[in-house]
Tab-separated table of C-alpha atoms in Angstrom:
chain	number	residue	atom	x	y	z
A	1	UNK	CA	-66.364	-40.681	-5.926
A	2	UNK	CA	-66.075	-42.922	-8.901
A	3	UNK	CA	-62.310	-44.555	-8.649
A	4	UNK	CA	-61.300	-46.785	-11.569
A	5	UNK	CA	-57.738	-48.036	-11.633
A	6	UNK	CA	-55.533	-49.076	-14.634
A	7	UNK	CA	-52.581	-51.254	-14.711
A	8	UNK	CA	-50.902	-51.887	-18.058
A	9	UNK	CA	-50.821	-56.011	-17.954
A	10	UNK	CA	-48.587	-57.878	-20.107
A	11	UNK	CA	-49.457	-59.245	-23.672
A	12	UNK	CA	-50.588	-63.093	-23.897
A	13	UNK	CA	-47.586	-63.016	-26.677
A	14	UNK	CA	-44.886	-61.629	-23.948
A	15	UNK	CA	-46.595	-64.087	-21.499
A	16	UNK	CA	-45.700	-67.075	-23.788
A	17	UNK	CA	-42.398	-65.918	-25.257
A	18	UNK	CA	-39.650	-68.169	-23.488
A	19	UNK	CA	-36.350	-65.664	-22.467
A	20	UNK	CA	-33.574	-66.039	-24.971
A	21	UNK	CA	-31.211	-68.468	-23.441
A	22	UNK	CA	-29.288	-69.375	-26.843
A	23	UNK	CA	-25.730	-70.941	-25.861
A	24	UNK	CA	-23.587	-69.941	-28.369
A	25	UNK	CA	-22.474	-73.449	-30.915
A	26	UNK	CA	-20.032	-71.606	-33.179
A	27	UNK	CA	-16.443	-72.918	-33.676
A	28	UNK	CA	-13.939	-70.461	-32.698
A	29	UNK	CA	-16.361	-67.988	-31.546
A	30	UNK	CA	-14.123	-64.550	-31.337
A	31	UNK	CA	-16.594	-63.852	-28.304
A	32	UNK	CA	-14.773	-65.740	-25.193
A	33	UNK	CA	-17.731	-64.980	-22.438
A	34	UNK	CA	-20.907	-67.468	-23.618
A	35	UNK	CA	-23.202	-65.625	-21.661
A	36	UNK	CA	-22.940	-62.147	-24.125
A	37	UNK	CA	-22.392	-64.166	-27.371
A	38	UNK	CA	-25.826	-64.518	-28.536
A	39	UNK	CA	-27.225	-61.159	-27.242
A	40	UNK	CA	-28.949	-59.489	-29.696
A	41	UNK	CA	-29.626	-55.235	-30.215
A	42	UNK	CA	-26.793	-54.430	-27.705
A	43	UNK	CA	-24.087	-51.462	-27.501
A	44	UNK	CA	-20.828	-52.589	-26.765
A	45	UNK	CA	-17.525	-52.566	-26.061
A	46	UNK	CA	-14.934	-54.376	-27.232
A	47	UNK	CA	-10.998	-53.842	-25.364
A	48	UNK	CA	-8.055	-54.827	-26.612
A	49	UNK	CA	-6.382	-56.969	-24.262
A	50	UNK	CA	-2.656	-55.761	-25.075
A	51	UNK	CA	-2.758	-51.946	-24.876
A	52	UNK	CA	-6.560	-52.039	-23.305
A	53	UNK	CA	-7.464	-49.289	-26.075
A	54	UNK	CA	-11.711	-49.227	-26.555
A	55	UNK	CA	-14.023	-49.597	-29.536
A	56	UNK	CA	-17.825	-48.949	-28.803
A	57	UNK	CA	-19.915	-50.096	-31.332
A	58	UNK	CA	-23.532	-51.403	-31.597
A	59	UNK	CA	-25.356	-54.077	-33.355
A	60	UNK	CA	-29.139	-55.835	-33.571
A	61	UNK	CA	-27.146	-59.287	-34.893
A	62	UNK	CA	-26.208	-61.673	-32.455
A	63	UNK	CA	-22.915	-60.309	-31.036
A	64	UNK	CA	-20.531	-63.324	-31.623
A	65	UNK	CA	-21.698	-62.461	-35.718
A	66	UNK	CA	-20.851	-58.592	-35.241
A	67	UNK	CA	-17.540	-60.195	-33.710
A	68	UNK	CA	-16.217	-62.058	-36.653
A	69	UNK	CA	-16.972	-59.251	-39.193
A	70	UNK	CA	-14.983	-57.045	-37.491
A	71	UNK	CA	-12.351	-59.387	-37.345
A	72	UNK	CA	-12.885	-60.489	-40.838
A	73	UNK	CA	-13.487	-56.925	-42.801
A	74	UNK	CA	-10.481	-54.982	-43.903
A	75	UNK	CA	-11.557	-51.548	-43.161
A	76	UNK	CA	-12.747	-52.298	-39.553
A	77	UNK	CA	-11.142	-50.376	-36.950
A	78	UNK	CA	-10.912	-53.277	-34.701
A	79	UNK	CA	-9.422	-55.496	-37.606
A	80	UNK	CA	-7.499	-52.842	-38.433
A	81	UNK	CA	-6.134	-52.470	-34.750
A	82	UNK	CA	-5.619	-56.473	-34.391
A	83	UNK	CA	-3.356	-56.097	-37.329
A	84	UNK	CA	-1.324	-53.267	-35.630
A	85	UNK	CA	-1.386	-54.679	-32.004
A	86	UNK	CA	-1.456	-58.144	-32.459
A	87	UNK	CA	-3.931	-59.171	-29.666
A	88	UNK	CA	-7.333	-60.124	-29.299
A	89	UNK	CA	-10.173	-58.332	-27.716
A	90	UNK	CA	-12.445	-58.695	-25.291
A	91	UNK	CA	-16.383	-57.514	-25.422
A	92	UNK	CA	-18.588	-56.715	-22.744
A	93	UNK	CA	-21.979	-55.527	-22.938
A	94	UNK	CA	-22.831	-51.840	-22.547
A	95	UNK	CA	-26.716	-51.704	-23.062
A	96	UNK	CA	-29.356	-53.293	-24.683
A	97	UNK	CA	-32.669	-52.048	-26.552
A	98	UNK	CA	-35.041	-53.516	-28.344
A	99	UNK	CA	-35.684	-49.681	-30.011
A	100	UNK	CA	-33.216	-49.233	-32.667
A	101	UNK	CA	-33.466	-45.634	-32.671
A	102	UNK	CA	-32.676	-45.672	-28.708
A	103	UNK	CA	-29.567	-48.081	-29.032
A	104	UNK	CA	-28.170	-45.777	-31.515
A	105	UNK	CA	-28.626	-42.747	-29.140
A	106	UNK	CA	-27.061	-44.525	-26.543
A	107	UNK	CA	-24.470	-45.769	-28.828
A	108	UNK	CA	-23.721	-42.193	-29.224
A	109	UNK	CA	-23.598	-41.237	-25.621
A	110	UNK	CA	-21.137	-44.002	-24.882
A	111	UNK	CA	-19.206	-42.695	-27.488
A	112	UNK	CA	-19.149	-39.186	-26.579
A	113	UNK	CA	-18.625	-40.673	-22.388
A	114	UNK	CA	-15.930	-43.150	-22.867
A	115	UNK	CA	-13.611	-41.479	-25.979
A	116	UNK	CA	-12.983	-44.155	-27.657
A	117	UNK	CA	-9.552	-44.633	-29.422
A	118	UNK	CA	-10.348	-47.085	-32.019
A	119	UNK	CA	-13.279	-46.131	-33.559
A	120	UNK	CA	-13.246	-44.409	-36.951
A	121	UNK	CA	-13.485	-40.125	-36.809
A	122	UNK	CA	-16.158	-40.846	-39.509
A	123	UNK	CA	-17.967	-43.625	-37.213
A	124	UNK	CA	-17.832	-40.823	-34.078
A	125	UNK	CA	-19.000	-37.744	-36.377
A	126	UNK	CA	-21.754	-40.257	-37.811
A	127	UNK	CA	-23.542	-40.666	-34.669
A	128	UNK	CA	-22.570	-37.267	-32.725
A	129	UNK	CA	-25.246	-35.829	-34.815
A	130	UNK	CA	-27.583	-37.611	-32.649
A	131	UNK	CA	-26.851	-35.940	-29.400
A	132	UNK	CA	-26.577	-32.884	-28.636
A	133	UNK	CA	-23.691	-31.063	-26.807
């Protein structure tokens, strides 16, 4: 009996690549934990830490960016819940996925798991066609 085994190795690129240990040099980065600022193509969750109300979002930018445009943009739920609650938030990382398409299924499933309270109807309804019931 001919036997012939196969074993998928690693790439000579993914071999070289050095792991992503960015430390995070932006002045008053709205992201308080250093080790989840610079993560990249994550879904997360950001708390407030007053009323400890959710917002589950997801981004393929460095986090601590994501952050500060939610602070920073008007019709954000989370600036628009800052403005209401007066309090900061806190992130923490959910999942992370180099596959777009995956992250924004999971995305989805978070959302449809956890209920959040501050995300948009028009966010949730956006990505609920993704899953289905």
């Amino acid at each position: 009996i001919q036997v012939s085994l196969y074993r998928k190795s690693t790439t000579l690129e993914q071999k070289l690549k050095k792991k992503s240990t960015e430390t995070c040099n932006v002045r008053n980065c709205p992201i308080s934990d250093d080790k989840i600022c610079c993560t990249r193509n994550c879904v997360y969750e950001a708390k407030c830490t007053k009323c400890s109300k959710i917002y589950i979002g997801s981004s393929i930018r460095p986090l601590h960016i994501r952050a500060r445009e939610h602070y920073n943009t008007h019709c954000s739920s989370i600036y628009k819940h800052k403005e209401i609650c007066k309090s900061q938030f806190s992130f923490k990382i959910l999942n992370i996925s180099s596959n777009i398409t995956k992250l924004r299924y999971t995305e989805a499933i978070f959302i449809k798991k956890k209920q959040p309270e501050i995300n948009g109807k028009e966010e949730n309804q956006e990505l609920m066609h993704l899953i289905f019931y």
